[in-house]
Amino acid sequence: MNYPVIVDVTLRQGIADPEGATIERALPALGFTGVTHMRAGKSFRMDIEAPDEASALEKATALAERLLSNPVIENATARSGTKG
Amino acid sequence: MKHIGVVVFPGSNCEYDALAAMGVLGAQADFIWHSETDISGYDGVILPGGFAHGDYLRPGALARFSPVMTAVAEFANSGGAVLGICNGFQVLTEAGLLPGALQKNRGLTFLCQPTTLIVESTKSVLTRGATIGQELIVPINHFSGAYTCDDATYRALEENDQIALRYKENPNGSRGDIAGVANVGGNVVGLMPHPERAMSNLLGGADGRVLLEGFVNAPVGAR
């Protein structure tokens, strides 16, 4: 069976995030105040063929650690997605 | 005559500059297409600048899985001289052959300008012909050149004399003003600036020469 999975890749705590900081600085000029701790990241959507959801997530975590993220600076987490 | 291989990934764009620089220094240089699995016979290997595999995902993230990288890793682990310039540096960090990572520049701007480098260590194959404290003007040309590593790695870099070059004025937010690092053995080295673009006074400066000369003439298999 195919399980939809989403992998979120974010910069590790303590790693500078110039993209997130720039977005945060732009917000007040657009009238959005009170927004802090903005962090930019990436998300990947995929379908994974597996016997059950747990093994699909396990496979997603493994491929996220091997390719989708650079563990030196990034964290990756896999979660269930929705079909479509 | 020294025989240097210049690895070409789909999307590399500084391979001809690297090849020409090797020629100026009297070395024989050939391109190595990224699908090659045998790189025997070379005295040194250069991973040039560019956008290997389009820099998709992250710079170097896909290039590290190119077939040639297994051979490059074996060559490096047996003491062979390996130099990553700009995108090549990013590939070497992604491949785990050099510590740390390269992040987007502070300020999110693509930087293309001359920078003044300070030689911090002469232990690496790249800086072996230079003198500590020597200042070299070498251009940078990158978007993701901010060197990043955790505290433990940074301490290890300093303790093992692995910081080859620092920027005199930090252009991109690199930790510790780092412009280039080597592995513990000194035979694998990466830097964001482009020494192959600083090979002639007619073309703006020849300060890259002392670096590449040292690399070309590094003892074969020396650790």
Tab-separated table of C-alpha atoms in Angstrom:
chain	number	residue	atom	x	y	z
A	1	MET	CA	0.000	0.000	0.000
A	2	ASN	CA	1.094	3.578	-0.656
A	3	TYR	CA	1.247	5.952	2.305
A	4	PRO	CA	1.434	9.712	1.796
A	5	VAL	CA	4.257	11.170	3.847
A	6	ILE	CA	5.524	14.697	4.466
A	7	VAL	CA	9.102	15.375	5.517
A	8	ASP	CA	9.858	18.743	7.115
A	9	VAL	CA	13.447	19.957	7.045
A	10	THR	CA	14.363	22.827	9.345
A	11	LEU	CA	17.620	24.382	10.433
A	12	ARG	CA	18.887	23.104	13.763
A	13	GLN	CA	18.532	25.311	16.813
A	14	GLY	CA	21.476	27.682	17.037
A	15	ILE	CA	22.177	27.643	13.294
A	16	ALA	CA	21.809	31.098	11.765
A	17	ASP	CA	18.793	31.428	9.471
A	18	PRO	CA	19.284	34.513	7.264
A	19	GLU	CA	16.171	33.655	5.233
A	20	GLY	CA	13.879	33.430	8.264
A	21	ALA	CA	15.384	36.604	9.746
A	22	THR	CA	14.828	38.543	6.507
A	23	ILE	CA	11.195	37.408	6.270
A	24	GLU	CA	10.602	38.371	9.890
A	25	ARG	CA	12.060	41.832	9.319
A	26	ALA	CA	9.804	42.372	6.293
A	27	LEU	CA	6.553	41.608	8.119
A	28	PRO	CA	6.053	44.850	10.122
A	29	ALA	CA	6.212	46.880	6.895
A	30	LEU	CA	3.236	44.840	5.654
A	31	GLY	CA	1.283	45.459	8.842
A	32	PHE	CA	1.926	42.079	10.464
A	33	THR	CA	3.195	42.788	13.952
A	34	GLY	CA	3.962	40.462	16.827
A	35	VAL	CA	5.517	37.729	14.655
A	36	THR	CA	8.756	36.362	16.102
A	37	HIS	CA	11.027	33.330	15.831
A	38	MET	CA	10.420	32.973	12.080
A	39	ARG	CA	12.399	30.022	10.716
A	40	ALA	CA	12.518	29.089	7.042
A	41	GLY	CA	12.584	25.448	6.005
A	42	LYS	CA	11.560	22.991	3.333
A	43	SER	CA	8.886	20.372	3.083
A	44	PHE	CA	8.807	17.318	0.810
A	45	ARG	CA	5.700	15.317	-0.080
A	46	MET	CA	5.883	11.751	-1.321
A	47	ASP	CA	4.036	8.434	-1.449
A	48	ILE	CA	5.852	5.481	0.069
A	49	GLU	CA	4.989	1.864	-0.585
A	50	ALA	CA	5.117	-0.030	2.693
A	51	PRO	CA	3.221	-2.719	4.642
A	52	ASP	CA	2.030	-0.182	7.223
A	53	GLU	CA	2.252	3.487	8.074
A	54	ALA	CA	4.956	3.039	10.708
A	55	SER	CA	7.344	1.449	8.221
A	56	ALA	CA	6.520	4.144	5.649
A	57	LEU	CA	7.479	6.808	8.183
A	58	GLU	CA	10.606	4.869	9.103
A	59	LYS	CA	11.665	4.753	5.455
A	60	ALA	CA	10.924	8.464	5.058
A	61	THR	CA	13.051	9.266	8.107
A	62	ALA	CA	15.925	7.220	6.714
A	63	LEU	CA	15.866	8.881	3.292
A	64	ALA	CA	15.454	12.282	4.904
A	65	GLU	CA	18.574	11.754	6.990
A	66	ARG	CA	20.545	10.385	4.046
A	67	LEU	CA	19.563	12.870	1.348
A	68	LEU	CA	16.855	15.418	2.099
A	69	SER	CA	18.671	17.027	5.022
A	70	ASN	CA	22.241	17.817	5.959
A	71	PRO	CA	22.472	16.617	9.576
A	72	VAL	CA	25.329	19.065	10.215
A	73	ILE	CA	22.894	21.986	10.081
A	74	GLU	CA	19.369	20.582	9.643
A	75	ASN	CA	16.752	18.426	11.392
A	76	ALA	CA	14.299	16.289	9.452
A	77	THR	CA	10.981	14.947	10.707
A	78	ALA	CA	8.558	12.673	8.863
A	79	ARG	CA	4.773	12.798	9.383
A	80	SER	CA	1.719	11.347	7.695
A	81	GLY	CA	0.340	13.310	4.795
A	82	THR	CA	-3.031	13.249	3.099
A	83	LYS	CA	-3.901	11.630	-0.220
A	84	GLY	CA	-4.141	13.856	-3.236
B	1	MET	CA	55.000	15.870	-14.800
B	2	LYS	CA	52.148	15.911	-12.302
B	3	HIS	CA	48.828	14.565	-13.495
B	4	ILE	CA	45.776	16.331	-12.084
B	5	GLY	CA	42.164	15.266	-12.611
B	6	VAL	CA	39.405	17.891	-12.705
B	7	VAL	CA	36.032	16.326	-11.894
B	8	VAL	CA	33.169	17.565	-14.060
B	9	PHE	CA	29.609	17.238	-12.741
B	10	PRO	CA	26.565	18.194	-14.803
B	11	GLY	CA	26.395	21.900	-13.924
B	12	SER	CA	30.078	22.469	-13.122
B	13	ASN	CA	31.241	25.705	-14.739
B	14	CYS	CA	34.770	26.430	-13.524
B	15	GLU	CA	36.400	23.282	-14.877
B	16	TYR	CA	38.096	25.068	-17.792
B	17	ASP	CA	39.561	27.699	-15.456
B	18	ALA	CA	40.926	24.933	-13.229
B	19	LEU	CA	42.329	23.068	-16.228
B	20	ALA	CA	43.980	26.234	-17.565
B	21	ALA	CA	45.496	27.005	-14.159
B	22	MET	CA	47.010	23.525	-14.025
B	23	GLY	CA	48.480	24.093	-17.495
B	24	VAL	CA	50.037	27.396	-16.394
B	25	LEU	CA	51.709	25.524	-13.528
B	26	GLY	CA	53.135	22.906	-15.873
B	27	ALA	CA	50.880	20.059	-14.822
B	28	GLN	CA	49.036	17.732	-17.135
B	29	ALA	CA	45.331	17.994	-16.399
B	30	ASP	CA	42.319	16.069	-17.664
B	31	PHE	CA	38.621	16.191	-17.049
B	32	ILE	CA	37.017	13.311	-15.140
B	33	TRP	CA	33.303	12.939	-15.936
B	34	HIS	CA	31.240	12.397	-12.782
B	35	SER	CA	30.112	8.918	-13.832
B	36	GLU	CA	33.703	7.588	-13.806
B	37	THR	CA	34.457	5.052	-11.099
B	38	ASP	CA	38.214	4.687	-11.663
B	39	ILE	CA	40.469	7.666	-11.002
B	40	SER	CA	43.729	5.773	-10.614
B	41	GLY	CA	46.836	7.379	-12.058
B	42	TYR	CA	46.166	10.906	-10.816
B	43	ASP	CA	48.489	12.765	-8.455
B	44	GLY	CA	45.728	15.119	-7.375
B	45	VAL	CA	42.020	15.730	-7.918
B	46	ILE	CA	40.161	19.040	-8.146
B	47	LEU	CA	36.419	19.475	-7.651
B	48	PRO	CA	35.743	22.766	-9.441
B	49	GLY	CA	33.167	25.497	-8.942
B	50	GLY	CA	29.718	25.668	-10.481
B	51	PHE	CA	26.286	24.305	-9.713
B	52	ALA	CA	26.677	20.525	-9.727
B	53	HIS	CA	23.316	18.863	-10.440
B	54	GLY	CA	21.779	22.337	-10.491
B	55	ASP	CA	22.460	22.745	-6.756
B	56	TYR	CA	19.018	21.164	-6.352
B	57	LEU	CA	18.087	20.312	-2.763
B	58	ARG	CA	21.308	21.904	-1.406
B	59	PRO	CA	24.637	22.704	-3.049
B	60	GLY	CA	26.558	19.428	-3.226
B	61	ALA	CA	23.704	17.302	-1.881
B	62	LEU	CA	23.206	15.327	-5.100
B	63	ALA	CA	26.796	15.554	-6.350
B	64	ARG	CA	28.033	13.601	-3.352
B	65	PHE	CA	26.145	10.588	-4.733
B	66	SER	CA	27.705	10.860	-8.210
B	67	PRO	CA	29.539	7.594	-8.984
B	68	VAL	CA	32.955	9.308	-9.066
B	69	MET	CA	32.647	10.349	-5.409
B	70	THR	CA	33.284	6.806	-4.130
B	71	ALA	CA	36.621	6.854	-5.956
B	72	VAL	CA	37.353	10.394	-4.740
B	73	ALA	CA	36.691	9.299	-1.137
B	74	GLU	CA	39.024	6.295	-1.519
B	75	PHE	CA	41.677	8.533	-3.080
B	76	ALA	CA	41.312	11.025	-0.221
B	77	ASN	CA	41.383	8.346	2.460
B	78	SER	CA	44.590	6.910	1.018
B	79	GLY	CA	46.267	10.306	1.363
B	80	GLY	CA	45.686	11.659	-2.153
B	81	ALA	CA	45.567	15.434	-2.611
B	82	VAL	CA	41.967	16.598	-3.118
B	83	LEU	CA	40.967	20.237	-3.603
B	84	GLY	CA	37.388	21.520	-3.632
B	85	ILE	CA	36.903	25.044	-4.918
B	86	CYS	CA	33.609	26.835	-4.181
B	87	ASN	CA	30.935	24.317	-5.256
B	88	GLY	CA	33.643	21.652	-4.942
B	89	PHE	CA	34.076	22.677	-1.275
B	90	GLN	CA	30.319	22.309	-0.786
B	91	VAL	CA	30.465	18.833	-2.346
B	92	LEU	CA	33.331	17.782	-0.039
B	93	THR	CA	31.425	18.883	3.092
B	94	GLU	CA	28.235	17.134	1.938
B	95	ALA	CA	30.303	14.004	1.256
B	96	GLY	CA	31.701	14.147	4.793
B	97	LEU	CA	35.281	14.446	3.511
B	98	LEU	CA	35.544	17.848	5.188
B	99	PRO	CA	33.839	18.951	8.423
B	100	GLY	CA	31.076	21.562	8.655
B	101	ALA	CA	28.652	22.893	6.059
B	102	LEU	CA	28.198	25.899	3.795
B	103	GLN	CA	25.064	27.960	4.325
B	104	LYS	CA	23.454	30.857	2.494
B	105	ASN	CA	25.457	34.071	2.860
B	106	ARG	CA	24.556	36.423	5.671
B	107	GLY	CA	22.473	39.125	3.968
B	108	LEU	CA	21.232	36.665	1.325
B	109	THR	CA	23.204	38.265	-1.470
B	110	PHE	CA	25.240	36.579	-4.165
B	111	LEU	CA	28.794	37.836	-3.679
B	112	CYS	CA	31.207	38.339	-6.570
B	113	GLN	CA	34.207	40.394	-5.462
B	114	PRO	CA	37.902	40.230	-4.591
B	115	THR	CA	38.562	39.256	-0.964
B	116	THR	CA	41.713	39.385	1.120
B	117	LEU	CA	42.594	36.034	2.637
B	118	ILE	CA	45.000	35.392	5.494
B	119	VAL	CA	46.959	32.150	5.519
B	120	GLU	CA	46.273	30.514	8.877
B	121	SER	CA	48.027	27.187	8.458
B	122	THR	CA	50.588	25.791	6.046
B	123	LYS	CA	49.739	22.202	6.918
B	124	SER	CA	47.298	21.686	4.026
B	125	VAL	CA	48.267	20.702	0.482
B	126	LEU	CA	46.845	24.047	-0.670
B	127	THR	CA	48.747	26.333	1.688
B	128	ARG	CA	51.994	24.384	2.050
B	129	GLY	CA	53.872	26.847	-0.185
B	130	ALA	CA	52.534	29.975	1.524
B	131	THR	CA	53.611	31.555	4.809
B	132	ILE	CA	51.450	31.949	7.908
B	133	GLY	CA	49.983	35.450	8.051
B	134	GLN	CA	50.480	35.989	4.319
B	135	GLU	CA	47.684	38.031	2.715
B	136	LEU	CA	46.328	36.934	-0.647
B	137	ILE	CA	43.741	38.660	-2.801
B	138	VAL	CA	41.480	36.036	-4.358
B	139	PRO	CA	37.948	36.509	-5.747
B	140	ILE	CA	34.816	34.925	-4.325
B	141	ASN	CA	31.718	34.129	-6.381
B	142	HIS	CA	29.014	32.411	-4.354
B	143	PHE	CA	25.590	32.488	-2.705
B	144	SER	CA	26.078	29.716	-0.148
B	145	GLY	CA	29.507	30.365	1.308
B	146	ALA	CA	28.925	30.957	4.998
B	147	TYR	CA	30.969	28.284	6.722
B	148	THR	CA	29.038	26.724	9.618
B	149	CYS	CA	29.904	24.098	12.210
B	150	ASP	CA	29.093	23.296	15.833
B	151	ASP	CA	31.295	24.331	18.764
B	152	ALA	CA	32.999	20.949	19.132
B	153	THR	CA	33.924	20.878	15.438
B	154	TYR	CA	35.246	24.432	15.598
B	155	ARG	CA	37.461	23.594	18.585
B	156	ALA	CA	38.753	20.520	16.753
B	157	LEU	CA	39.503	22.601	13.651
B	158	GLU	CA	41.608	24.989	15.727
B	159	GLU	CA	43.324	22.278	17.772
B	160	ASN	CA	44.252	20.249	14.685
B	161	ASP	CA	45.416	23.262	12.682
B	162	GLN	CA	42.748	22.592	10.031
B	163	ILE	CA	41.798	26.201	9.293
B	164	ALA	CA	43.816	26.897	6.162
B	165	LEU	CA	42.532	30.360	5.235
B	166	ARG	CA	40.475	33.084	6.875
B	167	TYR	CA	38.917	36.214	5.380
B	168	LYS	CA	40.525	39.457	6.518
B	169	GLU	CA	37.057	41.044	6.378
B	170	ASN	CA	34.257	38.518	6.650
B	171	PRO	CA	32.086	38.929	3.534
B	172	ASN	CA	29.453	36.227	4.081
B	173	GLY	CA	28.990	35.440	7.781
B	174	SER	CA	31.355	32.463	7.891
B	175	ARG	CA	32.041	31.206	11.390
B	176	GLY	CA	35.468	32.382	12.561
B	177	ASP	CA	35.943	34.193	9.203
B	178	ILE	CA	36.775	30.779	7.725
B	179	ALA	CA	37.450	30.778	3.983
B	180	GLY	CA	39.017	27.329	3.689
B	181	VAL	CA	39.476	24.199	5.812
B	182	ALA	CA	41.425	20.976	5.522
B	183	ASN	CA	40.911	17.497	6.918
B	184	VAL	CA	43.089	16.342	9.802
B	185	GLY	CA	45.682	14.916	7.402
B	186	GLY	CA	45.855	18.145	5.404
B	187	ASN	CA	45.510	16.280	2.088
B	188	VAL	CA	41.856	17.220	1.537
B	189	VAL	CA	41.116	20.935	1.455
B	190	GLY	CA	38.209	23.108	0.413
B	191	LEU	CA	37.810	26.851	0.023
B	192	MET	CA	35.092	29.188	-1.221
B	193	PRO	CA	37.419	31.688	-3.003
B	194	HIS	CA	38.632	30.904	-6.539
B	195	PRO	CA	42.457	30.691	-6.717
B	196	GLU	CA	42.176	29.502	-10.338
B	197	ARG	CA	40.774	32.949	-11.191
B	198	ALA	CA	43.802	34.692	-9.692
B	199	MET	CA	46.576	33.301	-11.867
B	200	SER	CA	47.709	36.294	-13.896
B	201	ASN	CA	48.536	39.927	-13.151
B	202	LEU	CA	47.104	40.803	-16.553
B	203	LEU	CA	43.741	39.472	-15.363
B	204	GLY	CA	43.673	41.244	-12.011
B	205	GLY	CA	46.080	39.334	-9.832
B	206	ALA	CA	48.178	36.209	-9.420
B	207	ASP	CA	47.800	35.524	-5.697
B	208	GLY	CA	46.085	32.206	-6.372
B	209	ARG	CA	49.265	30.883	-7.828
B	210	VAL	CA	51.091	30.174	-4.570
B	211	LEU	CA	48.097	28.097	-3.455
B	212	LEU	CA	47.662	25.999	-6.593
B	213	GLU	CA	51.430	25.625	-7.005
B	214	GLY	CA	51.578	24.080	-3.546
B	215	PHE	CA	48.688	21.777	-4.415
B	216	VAL	CA	50.202	20.630	-7.731
B	217	ASN	CA	53.585	19.947	-6.150
B	218	ALA	CA	52.262	18.248	-3.020
B	219	PRO	CA	54.082	14.989	-2.335
B	220	VAL	CA	52.051	12.130	-3.779
B	221	GLY	CA	50.166	10.183	-1.131
B	222	ALA	CA	51.542	12.423	1.615
B	223	ARG	CA	49.484	12.661	4.737
